[in-house]
Amino acid sequence: MCGIVGYIGSRQAGPLLVEGLERLSYRGYDSAGIAVMDQAQKIGVCKTKGKVERLKEMVDKQPLAGKIGIGHTRWATHGEPSDQNAHPHTDVQGEIAVVHNGIIENHIQLRQYLEQYGEVFVSQTDTEVIAHLLHHLYDGNMLHTLQKAIGMLEGSYALVVLCSREPDALYCVRNDNPLVMGFCNGEGFAASDVTAMLSHTRNVLFLKDKEMAVLSRTGVKLFDVYGNEIEQHFVRVDWNLSDAQKGGYPHYMLKEIFEQPEALQKTIASRNVQGDFSWFPFSQENAGKISKITIAACGTAYHAAVMGKYFIEELAHIPVNAEIASEYRYRHLIFDENELFIAVSQSGETADTLAALRRAKQKGISVLAICNAVGSSIAREAGKSNTLYTYAGPEIAVASTKAYLTQAVLMLMIAVTLGQMRGRLDTQRAHQLRESLEQLPQKAEETLGAFDQIQRLCDKLYQKKHVFFIGREKDWALSMEAALKLKEVSYIFSEAYAAGELKHGPLALLEDGQLVVAVLTQKRLAEKTINNLQEALSRGAKVVAVCTKSVLQQLAELNTERIVIPDMDEISAVLLAAIPLQMFAYCMAVARGCDVDQPRNLAKSVTVE
Ligand code: G6P
């Protein structure tokens, strides 16, 4: 989704802004632009529909001189992708330039109001009203002006403002949209995502809602919504630049798939699931009182939530609802005072998940957040002691892989912990599960060995137009994620079905050669799914089975392709099966020539509703 960068310092801003935008391009966008102010205090703007490479060509030909500037990658919401609608937007005189992430909900009213005062609009965007509003309200002090403006703006925004009358500062503010400041050796950086500034500094400050920041060559000053200067809250980010680069892999997605053993290791090793539960935010007494759990999330994180439902219900015996956050935030809900709400989000910035979390908090129920991005909005909303981080490291590919697996494993760890706290798991079973968790990184490493086989398989299958993924229970939860992964990156229509549902409709679609991928990691359910595979095979389907070694025997003479994963405790084997299915999506997409890391129409972090 949209990306913001800002720079003030002693170097030429143009190339640094373009470099920052390149680093943000993984988020998905359809146009890009920069505005730079020169020594004569003139703001030059260069913007274009299309990729950052095109912008780079344009600024290489006609550089914008100056040591202060702002940049943006836009993912169209209001108005088509076009040069005109690309950011930065300026007032008529070109004295104020703004870049904006989010949506200004009252932009129509503001536009009508500003037109009465002679402001002339040239784009269809909601953002343009901000530039004109700032011009209209400008009183010689941009900080005051910004303060007045945010009193009139409704909606979500991360804003960085460049003003030719105040050439030594960038003015920043956020509301429900991430914005990070960085400062190092006389250079200030602003960005919507910390990866844009990692090559310059790891000392960063995450703005809170309605906080305003003035970024200059001497540092960052922070102000509250009333204009009072407030204390700064810099944090150090552990991620480094090489974590956020491809490191020899052709795509981020592949790199991130292969980073999973390490990511699992970090997430698992940081918490003890037997004996010492000090990492877990709830005491034994409070854990004992939980009457039900709701887990809300979007996209891939929602699929980790569904997996979590199975783990928690089985091991801790608490009823769990996995909810799509965009539904949860508006639908009629029956709350329980002893309910626990869990939000799951890689970025910690997904607007619907954040809103769902706020709704739960308003009802006064206990909340917990599972996030990957430190200091993100969801982590802050839940509070430090009620946030559990997945230590997956930066995930750059739009399609989530390592974040999913660490979310799912954290769900399993929560289930094992709650199970013991509530007296549902005896010591021996808890011990087995702990051992199984400890083995997971190594088993994941072994599972990666299937890559060549999957690549060869996909070279034969990549022209398929539709794919069904089937499985039962946890294998069904994983099937949903596998289907999403495949459609996201390869654009193949794919659908997940609970295996037993196949005969209740979808079989009508089965014809010769239809590809069906079955997930079989649970011995006790394998026979049932195999019966469903027989139904599909007898109608001419082509079947790929992703199964554990022990289920392999049950497949016997069945005419299927087989991708075999190592045996593990039955409850955790499904986590391993995620890896070949991610590789399957990746290889199908590569074989079809798709832009794997930046699939069309998708954004990494969806910060608007
Ligand atoms: C977008 C991304 C998905 C992601 C979802 C939720 O749709 O394309 O990959 O799963 O958002 O993101 P979150 O950051 O909340 O996990």
Coordinates of C-alpha atoms and ligand atoms in Angstrom, one line a residue:
M1 CA 0.0 0.0 0.0
C2 CA 1.1 3.6 -0.2
G3 CA 4.6 4.5 1.0
I4 CA 6.0 7.7 2.4
V5 CA 9.6 9.0 2.6
G6 CA 11.0 12.3 3.7
Y7 CA 14.6 13.6 4.0
I8 CA 16.3 16.6 5.4
G9 CA 20.1 16.9 5.7
S10 CA 23.3 17.7 4.0
R11 CA 23.0 15.4 1.0
Q12 CA 21.0 15.8 -2.2
A13 CA 17.5 14.7 -1.3
G14 CA 16.4 13.4 -4.7
P15 CA 18.5 10.2 -4.9
L16 CA 17.8 9.4 -1.3
L17 CA 14.1 9.7 -1.7
V18 CA 14.1 7.5 -4.7
E19 CA 16.2 4.9 -2.9
G20 CA 13.7 5.0 0.0
L21 CA 10.8 4.6 -2.4
E22 CA 12.6 1.6 -4.0
R23 CA 12.8 0.0 -0.6
L24 CA 9.1 0.6 0.0
S25 CA 8.0 -0.7 -3.4
Y26 CA 7.4 -4.2 -2.0
R27 CA 4.3 -2.7 -0.4
G28 CA 2.5 -2.5 -3.8
Y29 CA 1.8 0.7 -5.6
D30 CA 0.8 2.1 -9.0
S31 CA 2.5 5.5 -9.2
A32 CA 5.4 7.4 -7.6
G33 CA 6.7 10.9 -7.1
I34 CA 9.0 13.2 -5.2
A35 CA 9.1 16.9 -4.3
V36 CA 12.4 18.6 -3.5
M37 CA 13.1 22.2 -2.3
D38 CA 16.1 23.9 -3.7
Q39 CA 18.3 26.7 -2.1
A40 CA 16.1 29.4 -3.6
Q41 CA 13.2 27.8 -1.7
K42 CA 11.4 26.6 -4.8
I43 CA 9.7 23.3 -4.7
G44 CA 10.2 21.0 -7.7
V45 CA 7.9 18.1 -8.2
C46 CA 8.4 15.0 -10.4
K47 CA 5.7 12.3 -10.4
T48 CA 4.5 9.6 -12.7
K49 CA 2.1 6.7 -13.1
G50 CA 3.9 3.4 -12.9
K51 CA 7.0 2.1 -11.3
V52 CA 9.7 3.8 -9.3
E53 CA 12.2 2.9 -12.1
R54 CA 10.3 5.3 -14.3
L55 CA 10.5 8.0 -11.7
K56 CA 14.2 7.3 -11.4
E57 CA 14.7 7.7 -15.1
M58 CA 12.8 11.0 -15.1
V59 CA 14.8 12.5 -12.2
D60 CA 18.1 11.2 -13.6
K61 CA 17.3 13.1 -16.8
Q62 CA 16.1 16.2 -14.9
P63 CA 17.5 16.2 -11.4
L64 CA 15.7 18.1 -8.7
A65 CA 18.3 19.9 -6.7
G66 CA 17.9 20.4 -2.9
K67 CA 18.6 18.9 0.5
I68 CA 15.1 18.5 1.7
G69 CA 12.2 16.7 0.2
I70 CA 9.4 14.2 0.3
G71 CA 8.4 11.1 -1.8
H72 CA 5.5 8.7 -2.2
T73 CA 4.4 5.5 -3.8
R74 CA 0.6 5.6 -4.3
W75 CA -1.8 2.7 -4.4
A76 CA -5.0 4.2 -5.9
T77 CA -8.0 4.6 -3.7
H78 CA -9.7 7.9 -4.9
G79 CA -9.1 8.4 -8.6
E80 CA -7.3 6.1 -11.1
P81 CA -3.6 5.7 -11.2
S82 CA -2.3 8.6 -13.3
D83 CA 0.4 11.3 -13.3
Q84 CA -2.0 13.8 -12.0
N85 CA -3.3 11.8 -9.1
A86 CA 0.2 10.7 -8.0
H87 CA 1.6 12.4 -4.9
P88 CA 3.1 14.8 -3.9
H89 CA 0.2 17.2 -4.2
T90 CA 0.7 20.9 -3.9
D91 CA -1.3 24.1 -3.3
V92 CA -1.9 26.3 -6.4
Q93 CA 1.3 28.4 -5.7
G94 CA 3.4 25.3 -5.3
E95 CA 4.6 26.5 -1.9
I96 CA 3.2 23.6 0.1
A97 CA 3.7 20.0 -1.0
V98 CA 2.2 17.0 0.8
V99 CA 2.4 13.2 0.7
H100 CA -0.3 11.2 2.4
N101 CA -1.2 7.7 3.3
G102 CA -4.7 6.9 4.3
I103 CA -8.2 8.2 3.4
I104 CA -9.6 11.6 4.2
E105 CA -13.3 10.7 4.7
N106 CA -14.7 14.3 4.5
H107 CA -12.7 15.2 1.4
I108 CA -15.8 16.1 -0.6
Q109 CA -17.0 18.6 2.0
L110 CA -13.6 20.1 2.4
R111 CA -13.2 20.4 -1.3
Q112 CA -16.5 22.3 -1.6
Y113 CA -15.5 24.5 1.3
L114 CA -12.1 25.3 -0.2
E115 CA -13.4 25.9 -3.7
Q116 CA -15.5 28.7 -2.2
Y117 CA -12.3 30.4 -1.2
G118 CA -10.8 30.0 -4.7
E119 CA -8.7 26.9 -4.3
V120 CA -8.4 25.1 -7.6
F121 CA -8.2 21.4 -7.7
V122 CA -6.3 19.4 -10.4
S123 CA -6.7 15.8 -9.3
Q124 CA -9.4 13.4 -8.2
T125 CA -7.6 12.5 -5.0
D126 CA -8.7 13.0 -1.4
T127 CA -5.1 14.0 -0.6
E128 CA -5.2 17.2 -2.6
V129 CA -7.6 18.8 -0.1
I130 CA -4.8 18.7 2.5
A131 CA -2.4 20.8 0.4
H132 CA -5.2 23.4 -0.3
L133 CA -6.4 23.3 3.3
L134 CA -2.9 24.0 4.6
H135 CA -2.5 26.8 2.2
H136 CA -5.9 28.2 3.2
L137 CA -5.1 28.0 6.9
Y138 CA -1.4 29.0 6.7
D139 CA -0.6 31.7 9.3
G140 CA 3.2 31.9 8.9
N141 CA 3.7 28.9 11.2
M142 CA 3.3 25.4 9.7
L143 CA 3.1 23.7 13.0
H144 CA 0.1 25.8 14.1
T145 CA -1.4 25.4 10.7
L146 CA -1.0 21.7 10.8
Q147 CA -2.6 21.6 14.2
K148 CA -5.6 23.6 12.9
A149 CA -5.8 21.4 9.8
I150 CA -6.0 18.1 11.7
G151 CA -8.9 19.5 13.7
M152 CA -10.8 19.6 10.3
L153 CA -9.6 16.3 8.7
E154 CA -11.6 13.2 9.3
G155 CA -10.3 9.8 8.5
S156 CA -6.9 8.2 8.6
Y157 CA -3.6 9.8 7.6
A158 CA 0.1 9.8 7.8
L159 CA 1.3 13.1 6.4
V160 CA 4.6 14.7 5.6
V161 CA 4.5 18.4 4.6
L162 CA 7.1 20.5 2.8
C163 CA 6.7 24.3 3.0
S164 CA 8.8 26.7 1.0
R165 CA 8.3 29.4 3.6
E166 CA 9.8 27.2 6.3
P167 CA 12.7 25.6 4.4
D168 CA 14.5 24.0 7.3
A169 CA 12.0 21.5 8.4
L170 CA 9.5 18.7 7.4
Y171 CA 6.2 18.6 9.3
C172 CA 4.7 15.3 10.0
V173 CA 1.6 13.9 11.7
R174 CA -0.3 10.7 11.8
N175 CA -3.7 9.3 12.7
D176 CA -4.4 5.6 12.2
N177 CA -1.6 5.2 9.7
P178 CA 2.0 4.5 10.5
L179 CA 4.7 7.1 10.3
V180 CA 8.3 6.7 11.6
M181 CA 11.0 9.3 12.2
G182 CA 14.7 8.7 12.2
F183 CA 17.6 10.9 13.0
C184 CA 21.4 10.4 12.7
N185 CA 24.4 12.8 12.2
G186 CA 22.5 15.9 11.2
E187 CA 20.1 14.0 8.8
G188 CA 16.4 13.4 9.5
F189 CA 14.3 10.7 7.8
A190 CA 10.6 10.2 7.8
A191 CA 8.9 7.0 6.4
S192 CA 5.8 5.0 6.5
D193 CA 7.8 1.9 7.1
V194 CA 11.1 1.5 8.9
T195 CA 12.7 -0.5 6.0
A196 CA 13.0 2.8 4.0
M197 CA 15.5 4.2 6.5
L198 CA 17.3 1.1 7.7
S199 CA 20.4 1.9 5.6
H200 CA 20.7 5.2 7.4
T201 CA 19.6 4.6 10.9
R202 CA 18.1 2.1 13.3
N203 CA 17.2 4.7 15.9
V204 CA 13.6 5.4 15.2
L205 CA 10.6 7.1 16.7
F206 CA 7.1 5.7 15.9
L207 CA 4.7 8.6 15.9
K208 CA 1.5 8.0 17.9
D209 CA -1.9 9.1 16.7
K210 CA -2.3 12.9 16.4
E211 CA 1.3 13.5 17.5
M212 CA 3.1 16.1 15.3
A213 CA 6.8 15.9 14.6
V214 CA 9.1 18.7 13.2
L215 CA 12.1 17.1 11.6
S216 CA 15.1 19.4 11.0
R217 CA 18.9 19.1 10.7
T218 CA 19.2 19.4 14.5
G219 CA 16.8 16.6 15.4
V220 CA 13.2 15.7 15.9
K221 CA 10.8 17.8 18.0
L222 CA 7.5 16.2 19.1
F223 CA 4.2 18.0 19.8
D224 CA 0.9 16.8 21.1
V225 CA -2.4 17.7 19.5
Y226 CA -2.5 21.0 21.5
G227 CA 0.9 22.1 20.2
N228 CA 2.8 21.4 23.5
E229 CA 6.2 20.0 23.0
I230 CA 6.4 16.4 24.4
E231 CA 9.1 13.9 25.2
Q232 CA 10.6 11.9 22.4
H233 CA 10.4 8.1 22.5
F234 CA 13.1 6.7 20.2
V235 CA 13.5 3.0 20.0
R236 CA 16.2 0.8 18.4
V237 CA 15.1 -1.5 15.7
D238 CA 16.9 -4.9 15.6
W239 CA 16.3 -5.6 11.9
N240 CA 19.2 -4.7 9.7
L241 CA 19.4 -3.9 6.1
S242 CA 20.6 -7.4 5.0
D243 CA 17.5 -8.8 6.6
A244 CA 15.5 -6.7 4.3
Q245 CA 17.4 -7.5 1.1
K246 CA 17.3 -10.5 -1.2
G247 CA 20.6 -12.0 -0.3
G248 CA 21.2 -13.9 -3.5
Y249 CA 17.6 -15.2 -3.9
P250 CA 15.7 -14.4 -7.0
H251 CA 12.7 -13.2 -5.0
Y252 CA 12.0 -12.1 -1.5
M253 CA 9.2 -14.7 -1.3
L254 CA 11.7 -17.5 -1.9
K255 CA 14.2 -16.0 0.6
E256 CA 11.5 -15.7 3.2
I257 CA 10.3 -19.3 2.6
F258 CA 13.9 -20.4 3.2
E259 CA 14.2 -18.2 6.3
Q260 CA 11.5 -20.1 8.1
P261 CA 13.7 -22.5 10.1
E262 CA 15.4 -19.5 11.6
A263 CA 12.2 -17.6 12.1
L264 CA 10.6 -20.5 13.9
Q265 CA 13.7 -21.0 16.0
K266 CA 13.6 -17.3 17.2
T267 CA 9.9 -17.4 17.9
I268 CA 10.0 -20.7 19.7
A269 CA 13.3 -20.3 21.7
S270 CA 12.2 -17.0 23.1
R271 CA 9.4 -18.6 25.2
N272 CA 9.2 -21.5 27.6
V273 CA 6.0 -23.5 27.1
Q274 CA 6.6 -25.7 30.1
G275 CA 7.2 -24.6 33.7
D276 CA 7.9 -20.9 33.4
F277 CA 5.1 -19.0 31.8
S278 CA 6.4 -15.6 32.6
W279 CA 6.2 -14.6 28.9
F280 CA 2.5 -15.2 28.8
P281 CA 0.5 -12.0 29.6
F282 CA -2.1 -13.7 31.8
S283 CA -1.8 -15.2 35.3
Q284 CA -2.9 -18.7 36.0
E285 CA -6.0 -17.3 37.7
N286 CA -7.0 -15.1 34.8
A287 CA -6.2 -17.9 32.3
G288 CA -8.5 -20.1 34.3
K289 CA -11.4 -17.7 34.0
I290 CA -11.3 -17.3 30.2
S291 CA -14.8 -18.4 28.9
K292 CA -14.2 -18.0 25.2
I293 CA -11.6 -16.6 22.8
T294 CA -12.1 -14.6 19.6
I295 CA -9.2 -14.3 17.2
A296 CA -9.6 -11.6 14.5
A297 CA -7.3 -10.9 11.6
C298 CA -7.2 -10.4 7.8
G299 CA -5.8 -12.4 4.9
T300 CA -3.1 -14.8 5.8
A301 CA -3.2 -13.8 9.4
Y302 CA -6.8 -14.9 9.5
H303 CA -5.7 -18.3 8.4
A304 CA -3.3 -18.4 11.2
A305 CA -6.2 -17.5 13.5
V306 CA -8.2 -20.5 12.1
M307 CA -5.3 -22.7 12.9
G308 CA -5.1 -21.2 16.3
K309 CA -8.8 -22.1 16.9
Y310 CA -8.0 -25.8 16.3
F311 CA -4.9 -25.7 18.6
I312 CA -6.6 -23.9 21.5
E313 CA -9.8 -25.9 21.4
E314 CA -7.9 -29.2 21.3
L315 CA -5.3 -28.4 23.9
A316 CA -6.9 -25.8 26.2
H317 CA -10.5 -26.7 25.8
I318 CA -11.7 -23.2 25.4
P319 CA -14.3 -22.4 22.6
V320 CA -12.7 -20.2 20.0
N321 CA -14.1 -18.1 17.1
A322 CA -11.8 -17.1 14.3
E323 CA -13.2 -13.9 12.8
I324 CA -12.4 -11.9 9.7
A325 CA -11.6 -8.5 11.2
S326 CA -13.6 -6.6 8.6
E327 CA -16.7 -8.5 9.6
Y328 CA -16.0 -8.4 13.3
R329 CA -15.7 -4.7 13.4
Y330 CA -19.3 -4.2 12.3
R331 CA -21.4 -7.3 12.9
H332 CA -23.7 -7.9 15.9
L333 CA -21.6 -9.5 18.6
I334 CA -22.3 -11.2 21.8
F335 CA -19.5 -10.3 24.2
D336 CA -18.7 -12.2 27.4
E337 CA -17.0 -10.5 30.3
N338 CA -14.5 -13.3 30.6
E339 CA -13.8 -13.4 26.9
L340 CA -10.2 -12.9 25.5
F341 CA -9.8 -11.2 22.2
I342 CA -6.7 -11.8 20.1
A343 CA -5.6 -9.7 17.1
V344 CA -3.1 -11.2 14.7
S345 CA -1.2 -9.1 12.2
Q346 CA 2.2 -9.2 10.6
S347 CA 2.4 -5.5 10.0
G348 CA 0.4 -4.5 13.0
E349 CA -1.1 -1.8 10.8
T350 CA -4.0 -3.5 9.1
A351 CA -6.9 -1.0 9.5
D352 CA -9.7 -3.6 9.9
T353 CA -7.7 -5.6 12.5
L354 CA -6.9 -2.4 14.4
A355 CA -10.6 -1.4 14.4
A356 CA -11.6 -4.9 15.6
L357 CA -9.1 -4.7 18.4
R358 CA -10.5 -1.2 19.4
R359 CA -14.0 -2.6 19.4
A360 CA -13.0 -5.4 21.8
K361 CA -11.2 -2.9 24.0
Q362 CA -14.2 -0.6 24.2
K363 CA -16.2 -3.5 25.4
G364 CA -13.7 -3.9 28.2
I365 CA -12.6 -7.5 27.5
S366 CA -9.0 -8.7 27.8
V367 CA -7.0 -8.3 24.6
L368 CA -3.8 -9.8 23.2
A369 CA -2.0 -8.9 20.0
I370 CA 0.3 -11.1 17.9
C371 CA 2.4 -8.9 15.7
N372 CA 5.6 -9.0 13.8
A373 CA 6.4 -5.3 13.5
V374 CA 7.7 -3.8 16.7
G375 CA 6.1 -0.6 17.7
S376 CA 3.2 -1.0 15.2
S377 CA -0.2 0.5 15.8
I378 CA -1.8 -2.8 16.9
A379 CA 1.0 -3.6 19.3
R380 CA 0.7 -0.2 20.8
E381 CA -3.1 -0.4 21.0
A382 CA -2.9 -3.7 22.8
G383 CA -0.1 -2.4 25.1
K384 CA 3.4 -3.7 25.6
S385 CA 2.6 -6.3 28.2
N386 CA -0.3 -7.7 26.0
T387 CA 1.6 -8.0 22.8
L388 CA 3.5 -11.2 21.7
Y389 CA 5.9 -10.7 18.9
T390 CA 6.6 -13.2 16.2
Y391 CA 10.3 -12.9 15.5
A392 CA 10.0 -13.5 11.8
G393 CA 12.2 -10.5 10.8
P394 CA 11.1 -8.1 8.0
E395 CA 8.8 -9.7 5.5
I396 CA 9.0 -7.9 2.2
A397 CA 7.2 -10.1 -0.3
V398 CA 3.5 -9.2 -0.4
A399 CA 2.5 -12.8 0.0
S400 CA 3.1 -13.7 3.6
T401 CA 5.1 -16.9 4.3
K402 CA 7.4 -16.7 7.4
A403 CA 5.0 -14.4 9.2
Y404 CA 2.2 -17.0 8.8
L405 CA 4.3 -19.8 10.1
T406 CA 5.5 -17.9 13.1
Q407 CA 1.9 -16.7 13.8
A408 CA 0.7 -20.3 13.6
V409 CA 3.4 -21.6 15.9
L410 CA 2.8 -18.9 18.4
M411 CA -0.8 -20.0 18.4
L412 CA 0.3 -23.5 19.2
M413 CA 2.5 -22.2 22.0
I414 CA -0.4 -20.2 23.5
A415 CA -2.6 -23.4 23.3
V416 CA 0.0 -25.5 25.1
T417 CA 0.5 -22.8 27.7
L418 CA -3.3 -22.3 28.3
G419 CA -3.8 -26.1 28.3
Q420 CA -1.4 -26.4 31.3
M421 CA -2.6 -23.3 33.1
R422 CA -6.1 -24.7 33.0
G423 CA -5.2 -28.2 34.0
R424 CA -6.1 -29.7 30.6
L425 CA -2.7 -30.9 29.6
D426 CA -0.8 -33.4 31.8
T427 CA 3.0 -33.0 32.2
Q428 CA 3.8 -35.8 29.9
R429 CA 1.7 -34.5 27.0
A430 CA 3.0 -31.0 27.6
H431 CA 6.5 -32.4 27.5
Q432 CA 5.9 -34.1 24.2
L433 CA 4.5 -30.9 22.7
R434 CA 7.5 -28.9 24.0
E435 CA 9.9 -31.4 22.4
S436 CA 7.9 -31.3 19.2
L437 CA 8.2 -27.5 19.1
E438 CA 11.9 -27.7 19.7
Q439 CA 12.3 -30.0 16.8
L440 CA 10.2 -27.9 14.4
P441 CA 13.1 -25.6 13.1
Q442 CA 15.2 -28.7 12.2
K443 CA 12.2 -30.5 10.6
A444 CA 11.4 -27.3 8.7
E445 CA 14.9 -27.3 7.3
E446 CA 14.5 -30.9 6.1
T447 CA 11.2 -30.0 4.5
L448 CA 12.8 -27.3 2.4
G449 CA 14.6 -30.1 0.6
A450 CA 11.4 -30.7 -1.3
F451 CA 12.0 -27.6 -3.4
D452 CA 13.5 -29.2 -6.5
Q453 CA 10.7 -31.8 -6.6
I454 CA 8.1 -29.1 -6.3
Q455 CA 9.7 -27.0 -9.0
R456 CA 9.7 -30.0 -11.4
L457 CA 6.1 -30.7 -10.6
C458 CA 5.1 -27.1 -11.2
D459 CA 6.8 -27.1 -14.5
K460 CA 4.2 -29.7 -15.5
L461 CA 1.2 -28.2 -13.8
Y462 CA 1.6 -24.4 -14.2
Q463 CA -1.0 -24.1 -17.0
K464 CA -3.8 -25.3 -14.8
K465 CA -6.6 -22.8 -14.6
H466 CA -8.3 -23.9 -11.4
V467 CA -7.1 -25.7 -8.3
F468 CA -8.9 -27.1 -5.3
F469 CA -7.2 -27.6 -2.0
I470 CA -8.8 -30.0 0.4
G471 CA -8.2 -31.2 3.9
R472 CA -9.9 -31.8 7.2
E473 CA -9.7 -29.8 10.4
K474 CA -6.2 -28.3 10.7
D475 CA -5.4 -29.6 7.2
W476 CA -8.4 -27.6 6.0
A477 CA -7.2 -24.5 7.9
L478 CA -3.9 -24.9 6.0
S479 CA -5.7 -25.5 2.7
M480 CA -7.3 -22.1 3.0
E481 CA -3.9 -20.5 3.3
A482 CA -2.5 -22.6 0.4
A483 CA -5.3 -21.5 -1.8
L484 CA -4.8 -17.9 -0.9
K485 CA -1.1 -18.1 -1.5
L486 CA -1.6 -19.6 -5.0
K487 CA -4.2 -17.1 -6.1
E488 CA -2.2 -14.2 -4.8
V489 CA 1.0 -14.9 -6.6
S490 CA 0.1 -17.0 -9.7
Y491 CA -3.5 -15.6 -10.4
I492 CA -4.7 -19.2 -10.7
F493 CA -8.3 -19.5 -9.4
S494 CA -8.0 -21.6 -6.3
E495 CA -10.4 -22.6 -3.7
A496 CA -10.1 -24.5 -0.4
Y497 CA -12.8 -27.0 0.7
A498 CA -13.2 -29.0 3.8
A499 CA -12.6 -32.4 2.2
G500 CA -16.0 -33.7 3.3
E501 CA -17.8 -30.9 1.5
L502 CA -16.5 -31.8 -1.9
K503 CA -19.5 -33.9 -2.5
H504 CA -21.9 -31.1 -1.5
G505 CA -21.4 -29.1 -4.6
P506 CA -17.8 -28.7 -5.8
L507 CA -17.7 -32.1 -7.4
A508 CA -20.0 -30.6 -10.1
L509 CA -16.9 -28.7 -11.2
L510 CA -14.6 -31.6 -11.4
E511 CA -13.7 -32.6 -14.9
D512 CA -10.8 -34.4 -16.6
G513 CA -7.5 -33.0 -15.5
Q514 CA -8.8 -30.7 -12.7
L515 CA -6.0 -30.3 -10.2
V516 CA -6.8 -31.2 -6.6
V517 CA -4.2 -30.7 -3.9
A518 CA -4.9 -32.6 -0.7
V519 CA -3.3 -31.9 2.7
L520 CA -2.9 -35.1 4.8
T521 CA -0.9 -34.6 8.0
Q522 CA -3.3 -36.2 10.5
K523 CA -3.3 -40.0 10.5
R524 CA -6.7 -40.2 12.3
L525 CA -8.4 -38.2 9.5
A526 CA -6.3 -39.4 6.5
E527 CA -8.6 -42.3 5.6
K528 CA -11.6 -40.0 5.4
T529 CA -9.8 -37.5 3.1
I530 CA -8.5 -40.4 1.0
N531 CA -12.1 -41.4 0.4
N532 CA -12.7 -37.9 -0.9
L533 CA -9.7 -38.2 -3.1
Q534 CA -11.1 -41.4 -4.6
E535 CA -14.2 -39.5 -5.5
A536 CA -12.1 -36.9 -7.3
L537 CA -9.9 -39.4 -9.0
S538 CA -12.8 -41.4 -10.3
R539 CA -13.9 -38.2 -12.0
G540 CA -10.6 -37.7 -13.8
A541 CA -8.9 -35.3 -11.3
K542 CA -5.2 -34.9 -11.1
V543 CA -4.2 -35.2 -7.5
V544 CA -1.2 -34.0 -5.5
A545 CA -1.0 -35.2 -1.9
V546 CA 1.0 -33.3 0.6
C547 CA 1.4 -35.8 3.4
T548 CA 3.5 -37.0 6.3
K549 CA 5.7 -40.1 5.9
S550 CA 3.3 -42.2 8.0
V551 CA 0.2 -41.1 6.0
L552 CA 2.1 -42.1 2.9
Q553 CA 1.4 -45.8 3.5
Q554 CA -2.3 -45.1 3.7
L555 CA -2.2 -43.6 0.2
A556 CA -1.0 -47.0 -1.0
E557 CA -1.7 -47.5 -4.7
L558 CA -3.7 -44.3 -5.2
N559 CA -2.7 -42.6 -8.4
T560 CA -1.3 -39.3 -6.9
E561 CA 1.8 -37.2 -7.0
R562 CA 3.2 -37.1 -3.4
I563 CA 5.1 -34.4 -1.6
V564 CA 6.3 -36.0 1.7
I565 CA 7.0 -34.1 4.8
P566 CA 8.8 -35.5 7.9
D567 CA 6.8 -37.2 10.6
M568 CA 6.1 -35.2 13.8
D569 CA 3.7 -35.0 16.6
E570 CA 0.3 -35.1 14.8
I571 CA -0.7 -31.7 16.1
S572 CA 2.3 -29.8 14.7
A573 CA 2.9 -31.7 11.5
V574 CA 0.5 -29.4 9.7
L575 CA 2.9 -26.5 10.3
L576 CA 5.5 -28.2 8.3
A577 CA 3.1 -28.9 5.5
A578 CA 2.8 -25.1 5.0
I579 CA 6.3 -25.0 3.6
P580 CA 5.8 -27.2 0.4
L581 CA 2.5 -25.4 -0.2
Q582 CA 4.2 -22.0 -0.1
M583 CA 6.9 -23.4 -2.5
F584 CA 4.1 -24.8 -4.7
A585 CA 2.5 -21.3 -5.0
Y586 CA 5.9 -19.7 -5.6
C587 CA 7.0 -22.2 -8.3
M588 CA 3.6 -22.1 -10.1
A589 CA 3.9 -18.2 -10.2
V590 CA 7.5 -18.3 -11.4
A591 CA 6.6 -20.8 -14.1
R592 CA 3.8 -18.5 -15.3
G593 CA 6.1 -15.5 -15.4
C594 CA 4.3 -13.6 -12.6
D595 CA 5.7 -10.8 -10.5
V596 CA 6.0 -12.9 -7.4
D597 CA 7.0 -10.3 -4.9
Q598 CA 4.6 -7.6 -6.0
P599 CA 1.4 -9.3 -7.3
R600 CA -1.0 -7.1 -9.3
N601 CA -3.6 -5.2 -7.2
L602 CA -2.2 -6.3 -3.9
A603 CA -0.6 -4.4 -1.1
K604 CA 1.5 -5.7 1.7
S605 CA 0.0 -3.6 4.4
V606 CA -3.6 -2.5 4.0
T607 CA -3.9 0.6 6.2
V608 CA -7.3 1.7 4.8
E609 CA -10.6 0.1 5.2
Ligands
G6P1 C1 -2.7 -7.9 3.0 C2 -1.5 -8.7 2.6 C3 -1.6 -10.1 3.1 C4 -1.8 -10.1 4.7 C5 -3.0 -9.2 5.1 C6 -3.0 -9.0 6.6 O1 -3.9 -8.3 2.4 O2 -1.5 -8.7 1.2 O3 -0.5 -10.8 2.8 O4 -2.0 -11.4 5.1 O5 -2.9 -7.9 4.4 O6 -1.9 -8.3 6.9 P1 -1.3 -8.2 8.4 O7 -0.1 -7.3 8.3 O8 -2.4 -7.7 9.2 O9 -0.9 -9.6 8.8

